[in-house]
Short mmCIF file of N, CA and C in Angstrom, two decimals:
data_model
loop_
_atom_site.label_atom_id
_atom_site.label_comp_id
_atom_site.label_asym_id
_atom_site.label_seq_id
_atom_site.Cartn_x
_atom_site.Cartn_y
_atom_site.Cartn_z
N MET Y 51 93.88 89.33 106.68
CA MET Y 51 95.07 90.11 106.39
C MET Y 51 96.30 89.38 106.94
N THR Y 52 97.33 89.25 106.12
CA THR Y 52 98.53 88.53 106.54
C THR Y 52 99.38 89.40 107.47
N GLU Y 53 100.34 88.78 108.12
CA GLU Y 53 101.25 89.51 109.00
C GLU Y 53 102.03 90.57 108.21
N LEU Y 54 102.42 90.24 107.00
CA LEU Y 54 103.14 91.19 106.15
C LEU Y 54 102.25 92.38 105.80
N GLU Y 55 101.02 92.12 105.40
CA GLU Y 55 100.09 93.20 105.06
C GLU Y 55 99.83 94.09 106.27
N LYS Y 56 99.68 93.50 107.45
CA LYS Y 56 99.49 94.28 108.68
C LYS Y 56 100.69 95.18 108.94
N PHE Y 57 101.88 94.62 108.77
CA PHE Y 57 103.09 95.40 108.99
C PHE Y 57 103.15 96.58 108.02
N ILE Y 58 102.87 96.35 106.76
CA ILE Y 58 102.91 97.42 105.76
C ILE Y 58 101.89 98.51 106.10
N GLU Y 59 100.70 98.10 106.50
CA GLU Y 59 99.68 99.09 106.89
C GLU Y 59 100.12 99.90 108.10
N GLU Y 60 100.75 99.26 109.08
CA GLU Y 60 101.28 99.97 110.25
C GLU Y 60 102.33 101.00 109.83
N MET Y 61 103.19 100.60 108.91
CA MET Y 61 104.23 101.51 108.43
C MET Y 61 103.63 102.68 107.66
N LYS Y 62 102.57 102.42 106.89
CA LYS Y 62 101.90 103.50 106.16
C LYS Y 62 101.28 104.50 107.13
N GLU Y 63 100.67 103.98 108.20
CA GLU Y 63 100.07 104.86 109.21
C GLU Y 63 101.15 105.69 109.90
N LYS Y 64 102.28 105.09 110.16
CA LYS Y 64 103.35 105.75 110.89
C LYS Y 64 104.14 106.73 110.03
N TYR Y 65 104.43 106.36 108.76
CA TYR Y 65 105.31 107.16 107.91
C TYR Y 65 104.63 107.82 106.72
N GLY Y 66 103.34 107.53 106.52
CA GLY Y 66 102.60 108.16 105.44
C GLY Y 66 103.18 107.90 104.06
N ASP Y 67 103.40 108.98 103.30
CA ASP Y 67 103.86 108.88 101.91
C ASP Y 67 105.29 108.36 101.77
N LEU Y 68 106.00 108.20 102.87
CA LEU Y 68 107.36 107.65 102.80
C LEU Y 68 107.35 106.14 102.58
N VAL Y 69 106.18 105.55 102.69
CA VAL Y 69 106.03 104.11 102.42
C VAL Y 69 105.32 103.96 101.08
N ILE Y 70 106.00 103.28 100.16
CA ILE Y 70 105.43 103.05 98.83
C ILE Y 70 105.36 101.55 98.60
N ALA Y 71 104.14 101.06 98.46
CA ALA Y 71 103.92 99.63 98.22
C ALA Y 71 103.41 99.46 96.80
N GLN Y 72 104.26 98.96 95.95
CA GLN Y 72 103.89 98.72 94.55
C GLN Y 72 103.26 97.33 94.47
N LYS Y 73 101.96 97.28 94.22
CA LYS Y 73 101.26 96.00 94.13
C LYS Y 73 101.71 95.22 92.91
N ARG Y 74 101.65 93.93 93.01
CA ARG Y 74 102.02 93.02 91.92
C ARG Y 74 100.90 93.00 90.89
N THR Y 75 101.25 92.95 89.63
CA THR Y 75 100.29 92.88 88.55
C THR Y 75 99.74 91.45 88.46
N CYS Y 76 98.44 91.33 88.36
CA CYS Y 76 97.82 90.02 88.27
C CYS Y 76 98.36 89.25 87.07
N GLY Y 77 98.51 87.96 87.26
CA GLY Y 77 98.90 87.10 86.17
C GLY Y 77 100.40 86.90 86.02
N GLU Y 78 101.19 87.78 86.63
CA GLU Y 78 102.64 87.61 86.53
C GLU Y 78 103.07 86.48 87.44
N GLU Y 79 103.89 85.58 86.91
CA GLU Y 79 104.38 84.46 87.70
C GLU Y 79 105.55 84.90 88.56
N ILE Y 80 105.65 84.30 89.73
CA ILE Y 80 106.78 84.55 90.61
C ILE Y 80 107.90 83.61 90.16
N PRO Y 81 109.07 84.16 89.89
CA PRO Y 81 110.17 83.30 89.45
C PRO Y 81 110.47 82.19 90.47
N ALA Y 82 110.82 81.04 89.99
CA ALA Y 82 111.11 79.89 90.85
C ALA Y 82 112.32 80.13 91.73
N GLN Y 83 113.21 81.03 91.33
CA GLN Y 83 114.43 81.28 92.09
C GLN Y 83 114.22 82.12 93.35
N ILE Y 84 113.01 82.56 93.62
CA ILE Y 84 112.73 83.36 94.81
C ILE Y 84 112.74 82.43 96.03
N PRO Y 85 113.53 82.73 97.07
CA PRO Y 85 113.53 81.89 98.26
C PRO Y 85 112.17 81.85 98.95
N LYS Y 86 111.89 80.75 99.60
CA LYS Y 86 110.60 80.49 100.23
C LYS Y 86 110.10 81.63 101.14
N PRO Y 87 110.94 82.22 102.02
CA PRO Y 87 110.42 83.27 102.91
C PRO Y 87 109.98 84.54 102.19
N LEU Y 88 110.32 84.68 100.92
CA LEU Y 88 109.96 85.88 100.17
C LEU Y 88 108.81 85.65 99.19
N LYS Y 89 108.33 84.43 99.10
CA LYS Y 89 107.24 84.10 98.15
C LYS Y 89 105.98 84.91 98.43
N GLU Y 90 105.59 85.01 99.72
CA GLU Y 90 104.38 85.77 100.06
C GLU Y 90 104.55 87.23 99.65
N LEU Y 91 105.70 87.80 99.94
CA LEU Y 91 105.98 89.18 99.56
C LEU Y 91 105.77 89.38 98.08
N TYR Y 92 106.45 88.56 97.28
CA TYR Y 92 106.41 88.75 95.83
C TYR Y 92 105.11 88.24 95.18
N THR Y 93 104.27 87.56 95.92
CA THR Y 93 102.95 87.21 95.43
C THR Y 93 102.05 88.44 95.40
N SER Y 94 102.23 89.32 96.39
CA SER Y 94 101.37 90.49 96.53
C SER Y 94 102.00 91.80 96.07
N TYR Y 95 103.32 91.91 96.19
CA TYR Y 95 103.99 93.18 95.94
C TYR Y 95 105.10 93.05 94.91
N GLU Y 96 105.23 94.06 94.09
CA GLU Y 96 106.33 94.14 93.12
C GLU Y 96 107.57 94.70 93.81
N SER Y 97 107.36 95.73 94.62
CA SER Y 97 108.45 96.34 95.37
C SER Y 97 107.88 97.13 96.53
N LEU Y 98 108.75 97.45 97.49
CA LEU Y 98 108.34 98.22 98.66
C LEU Y 98 109.44 99.22 99.00
N GLU Y 99 109.02 100.39 99.45
CA GLU Y 99 109.97 101.39 99.94
C GLU Y 99 109.52 101.85 101.31
N PHE Y 100 110.48 101.88 102.22
CA PHE Y 100 110.27 102.37 103.58
C PHE Y 100 111.33 103.44 103.85
N PRO Y 101 111.17 104.25 104.87
CA PRO Y 101 112.24 105.18 105.21
C PRO Y 101 113.54 104.45 105.58
N PHE Y 102 113.43 103.23 106.03
CA PHE Y 102 114.57 102.45 106.50
C PHE Y 102 115.10 101.45 105.48
N GLY Y 103 114.55 101.43 104.28
CA GLY Y 103 115.08 100.52 103.27
C GLY Y 103 114.14 100.29 102.11
N VAL Y 104 114.66 99.54 101.14
CA VAL Y 104 113.95 99.28 99.89
C VAL Y 104 113.97 97.78 99.62
N ILE Y 105 112.83 97.25 99.21
CA ILE Y 105 112.75 95.88 98.71
C ILE Y 105 112.58 95.98 97.21
N ASN Y 106 113.54 95.42 96.50
CA ASN Y 106 113.56 95.50 95.03
C ASN Y 106 112.49 94.61 94.39
N SER Y 107 112.22 94.90 93.14
CA SER Y 107 111.32 94.05 92.35
C SER Y 107 111.99 92.68 92.18
N PRO Y 108 111.21 91.64 91.89
CA PRO Y 108 111.82 90.32 91.66
C PRO Y 108 112.86 90.36 90.55
N LYS Y 109 112.57 91.10 89.49
CA LYS Y 109 113.51 91.19 88.36
C LYS Y 109 114.83 91.79 88.80
N ASP Y 110 114.79 92.92 89.49
CA ASP Y 110 116.02 93.57 89.95
C ASP Y 110 116.75 92.71 90.98
N ALA Y 111 116.00 92.08 91.87
CA ALA Y 111 116.62 91.22 92.89
C ALA Y 111 117.32 90.04 92.24
N LEU Y 112 116.69 89.43 91.25
CA LEU Y 112 117.32 88.31 90.55
C LEU Y 112 118.58 88.74 89.82
N GLU Y 113 118.54 89.90 89.17
CA GLU Y 113 119.73 90.39 88.47
C GLU Y 113 120.89 90.59 89.44
N THR Y 114 120.63 91.24 90.57
CA THR Y 114 121.68 91.47 91.57
C THR Y 114 122.18 90.15 92.13
N SER Y 115 121.28 89.26 92.45
CA SER Y 115 121.65 87.98 93.06
C SER Y 115 122.43 87.09 92.12
N ASN Y 116 122.11 87.13 90.83
CA ASN Y 116 122.78 86.26 89.86
C ASN Y 116 124.09 86.82 89.33
N SER Y 117 124.32 88.10 89.52
CA SER Y 117 125.55 88.68 88.99
C SER Y 117 126.46 89.22 90.07
N GLY Y 118 125.89 89.54 91.23
CA GLY Y 118 126.66 90.14 92.30
C GLY Y 118 127.35 89.12 93.19
N GLU Y 119 128.49 89.52 93.69
CA GLU Y 119 129.21 88.69 94.65
C GLU Y 119 129.19 89.39 95.99
N PRO Y 120 129.10 88.64 97.04
CA PRO Y 120 129.22 87.18 97.15
C PRO Y 120 127.89 86.45 97.02
N PHE Y 121 126.85 87.14 96.61
CA PHE Y 121 125.52 86.53 96.56
C PHE Y 121 125.49 85.25 95.73
N LYS Y 122 125.95 85.37 94.51
CA LYS Y 122 125.87 84.23 93.59
C LYS Y 122 126.69 83.04 94.09
N SER Y 123 127.92 83.28 94.46
CA SER Y 123 128.79 82.17 94.85
C SER Y 123 128.45 81.57 96.21
N GLU Y 124 127.84 82.36 97.09
CA GLU Y 124 127.54 81.86 98.43
C GLU Y 124 126.07 81.50 98.63
N GLY Y 125 125.27 81.59 97.58
CA GLY Y 125 123.88 81.15 97.66
C GLY Y 125 122.94 82.06 98.41
N TRP Y 126 123.11 83.37 98.23
CA TRP Y 126 122.22 84.35 98.87
C TRP Y 126 121.44 85.10 97.81
N PHE Y 127 120.19 85.39 98.13
CA PHE Y 127 119.31 86.16 97.26
C PHE Y 127 119.25 87.57 97.83
N CYS Y 128 119.71 88.54 97.07
CA CYS Y 128 119.73 89.94 97.52
C CYS Y 128 118.41 90.60 97.11
N PHE Y 129 117.56 90.88 98.09
CA PHE Y 129 116.23 91.40 97.77
C PHE Y 129 116.06 92.88 98.08
N GLY Y 130 117.05 93.53 98.66
CA GLY Y 130 116.92 94.95 98.96
C GLY Y 130 118.14 95.51 99.67
N PHE Y 131 117.97 96.70 100.25
CA PHE Y 131 119.07 97.37 100.94
C PHE Y 131 118.50 98.40 101.91
N ASP Y 132 119.36 98.88 102.80
CA ASP Y 132 118.89 99.79 103.86
C ASP Y 132 119.08 101.27 103.54
N ARG Y 133 119.40 101.61 102.32
CA ARG Y 133 119.63 102.98 101.86
C ARG Y 133 120.96 103.55 102.32
N TYR Y 134 121.77 102.76 103.02
CA TYR Y 134 123.07 103.23 103.49
C TYR Y 134 124.18 102.35 102.95
N PHE Y 135 124.40 101.22 103.60
CA PHE Y 135 125.55 100.39 103.25
C PHE Y 135 125.31 98.90 103.37
N SER Y 136 124.12 98.50 103.74
CA SER Y 136 123.86 97.07 103.93
C SER Y 136 122.83 96.55 102.95
N PHE Y 137 123.12 95.36 102.44
CA PHE Y 137 122.19 94.65 101.57
C PHE Y 137 121.27 93.79 102.42
N TRP Y 138 120.05 93.60 101.97
CA TRP Y 138 119.11 92.70 102.62
C TRP Y 138 119.12 91.41 101.82
N ILE Y 139 119.43 90.30 102.48
CA ILE Y 139 119.62 89.05 101.77
C ILE Y 139 118.88 87.90 102.44
N CYS Y 140 118.57 86.89 101.64
CA CYS Y 140 117.84 85.71 102.09
C CYS Y 140 118.52 84.48 101.50
N SER Y 141 118.72 83.49 102.33
CA SER Y 141 119.31 82.24 101.87
C SER Y 141 118.27 81.42 101.11
N TYR Y 142 118.76 80.54 100.27
CA TYR Y 142 117.85 79.63 99.56
C TYR Y 142 117.45 78.45 100.44
N GLN Y 143 118.20 78.24 101.52
CA GLN Y 143 117.91 77.17 102.49
C GLN Y 143 118.12 77.73 103.89
N PRO Y 144 117.27 77.36 104.85
CA PRO Y 144 117.49 77.84 106.22
C PRO Y 144 118.70 77.16 106.84
N ASP Y 145 119.27 77.81 107.85
CA ASP Y 145 120.36 77.18 108.58
C ASP Y 145 119.77 76.18 109.59
N ASP Y 146 120.59 75.62 110.43
CA ASP Y 146 120.13 74.61 111.40
C ASP Y 146 119.11 75.14 112.40
N GLU Y 147 119.09 76.46 112.58
CA GLU Y 147 118.14 77.09 113.51
C GLU Y 147 116.90 77.63 112.80
N GLY Y 148 116.79 77.39 111.50
CA GLY Y 148 115.63 77.86 110.73
C GLY Y 148 115.71 79.32 110.34
N LEU Y 149 116.93 79.88 110.30
CA LEU Y 149 117.12 81.29 109.97
C LEU Y 149 117.50 81.44 108.50
N TRP Y 150 116.86 82.37 107.84
CA TRP Y 150 117.03 82.57 106.40
C TRP Y 150 117.55 83.96 106.02
N ILE Y 151 117.14 84.97 106.77
CA ILE Y 151 117.26 86.37 106.33
C ILE Y 151 118.25 87.12 107.21
N THR Y 152 118.96 88.06 106.59
CA THR Y 152 119.87 88.93 107.34
C THR Y 152 120.17 90.17 106.52
N SER Y 153 120.88 91.10 107.13
CA SER Y 153 121.44 92.22 106.38
C SER Y 153 122.95 92.01 106.37
N TRP Y 154 123.60 92.52 105.34
CA TRP Y 154 125.04 92.32 105.20
C TRP Y 154 125.69 93.60 104.72
N ASP Y 155 126.66 94.07 105.50
CA ASP Y 155 127.43 95.26 105.17
C ASP Y 155 128.53 94.84 104.21
N HIS Y 156 128.52 95.37 103.01
CA HIS Y 156 129.49 94.98 101.99
C HIS Y 156 130.93 95.33 102.35
N GLU Y 157 131.13 96.20 103.34
CA GLU Y 157 132.48 96.53 103.77
C GLU Y 157 132.93 95.67 104.95
N SER Y 158 132.06 94.81 105.40
CA SER Y 158 132.36 93.96 106.55
C SER Y 158 133.14 92.72 106.12
N ASP Y 159 134.00 92.28 106.98
CA ASP Y 159 134.74 91.04 106.74
C ASP Y 159 134.04 89.85 107.37
N CYS Y 160 132.89 90.08 107.95
CA CYS Y 160 132.16 89.02 108.66
C CYS Y 160 131.55 88.02 107.67
N GLU Y 161 131.50 86.78 108.13
CA GLU Y 161 130.83 85.74 107.37
C GLU Y 161 129.33 86.04 107.36
N ILE Y 162 128.68 85.76 106.26
CA ILE Y 162 127.24 86.00 106.16
C ILE Y 162 126.51 84.83 106.82
N GLU Y 163 125.62 85.18 107.77
CA GLU Y 163 124.82 84.17 108.46
C GLU Y 163 123.40 84.66 108.61
N GLY Y 164 122.44 83.73 108.53
CA GLY Y 164 121.05 84.08 108.75
C GLY Y 164 120.83 84.56 110.17
N ALA Y 165 119.91 85.50 110.35
CA ALA Y 165 119.61 86.04 111.67
C ALA Y 165 118.11 86.07 111.98
N TYR Y 166 117.29 85.88 110.96
CA TYR Y 166 115.83 85.99 111.13
C TYR Y 166 115.13 84.84 110.42
N ALA Y 167 114.05 84.37 111.02
CA ALA Y 167 113.27 83.29 110.44
C ALA Y 167 112.21 83.81 109.47
N SER Y 168 111.77 85.07 109.67
CA SER Y 168 110.70 85.58 108.81
C SER Y 168 111.01 87.00 108.32
N LEU Y 169 110.43 87.34 107.20
CA LEU Y 169 110.61 88.67 106.63
C LEU Y 169 110.07 89.75 107.55
N VAL Y 170 108.90 89.54 108.13
CA VAL Y 170 108.30 90.55 109.00
C VAL Y 170 109.18 90.78 110.23
N GLU Y 171 109.68 89.73 110.81
CA GLU Y 171 110.58 89.85 111.96
C GLU Y 171 111.80 90.72 111.58
N PHE Y 172 112.37 90.44 110.42
CA PHE Y 172 113.51 91.20 109.92
C PHE Y 172 113.14 92.68 109.72
N LEU Y 173 112.03 92.95 109.04
CA LEU Y 173 111.63 94.32 108.76
C LEU Y 173 111.32 95.09 110.04
N LYS Y 174 110.72 94.44 111.01
CA LYS Y 174 110.46 95.10 112.30
C LYS Y 174 111.77 95.52 112.95
N ASP Y 175 112.76 94.67 112.89
CA ASP Y 175 114.06 95.00 113.47
C ASP Y 175 114.73 96.14 112.71
N MET Y 176 114.63 96.13 111.38
CA MET Y 176 115.22 97.21 110.58
C MET Y 176 114.55 98.55 110.91
N GLU Y 177 113.24 98.52 111.10
CA GLU Y 177 112.50 99.74 111.44
C GLU Y 177 112.91 100.21 112.83
N GLU Y 178 113.09 99.31 113.76
CA GLU Y 178 113.50 99.66 115.12
C GLU Y 178 114.90 100.31 115.11
N GLU Y 179 115.83 99.74 114.33
CA GLU Y 179 117.17 100.33 114.21
C GLU Y 179 117.09 101.73 113.61
N TYR Y 180 116.23 101.89 112.62
CA TYR Y 180 116.03 103.19 111.99
C TYR Y 180 115.54 104.21 113.03
N GLN Y 181 114.57 103.82 113.83
CA GLN Y 181 114.02 104.69 114.86
C GLN Y 181 115.10 105.10 115.87
N GLU Y 182 115.91 104.13 116.28
CA GLU Y 182 116.99 104.42 117.22
C GLU Y 182 117.99 105.40 116.62
N ASP Y 183 118.31 105.24 115.35
CA ASP Y 183 119.23 106.17 114.68
C ASP Y 183 118.65 107.57 114.58
N GLN Y 184 117.33 107.67 114.41
CA GLN Y 184 116.68 108.98 114.32
C GLN Y 184 116.71 109.71 115.65
N GLU Y 185 116.73 108.96 116.75
CA GLU Y 185 116.73 109.56 118.08
C GLU Y 185 118.11 110.07 118.48
N ASP Y 186 119.15 109.55 117.84
CA ASP Y 186 120.53 109.95 118.20
C ASP Y 186 120.86 111.34 117.71
#
């Protein structure tokens, strides 16, 4: 079982029916435009829903990434969102520290920079933020 599969199973145990993992249909090719850190995800899953966010299907993610700004012009792949105000994005190339993934608030004036090296690391942090918000 991969780290991603373990994480999804943990989330299912913790949140039950609030986690929806849509398995990928056999035989469908993964588009070449999917960034490397998301290949494992899209090899096994079409989409995922958590209480703390949604990972879009490859088709929807590609549409958003190819037409939405600043994703298209700045080289970011938008693969999901946190159900509030932030997009989940992945670079097509890692930065100097090997970071690919981050969340980006569309109302923020901040420059977009990678903050995570792996999808699971990112999702764990998003779940932790969600838990902290629930406690407030």
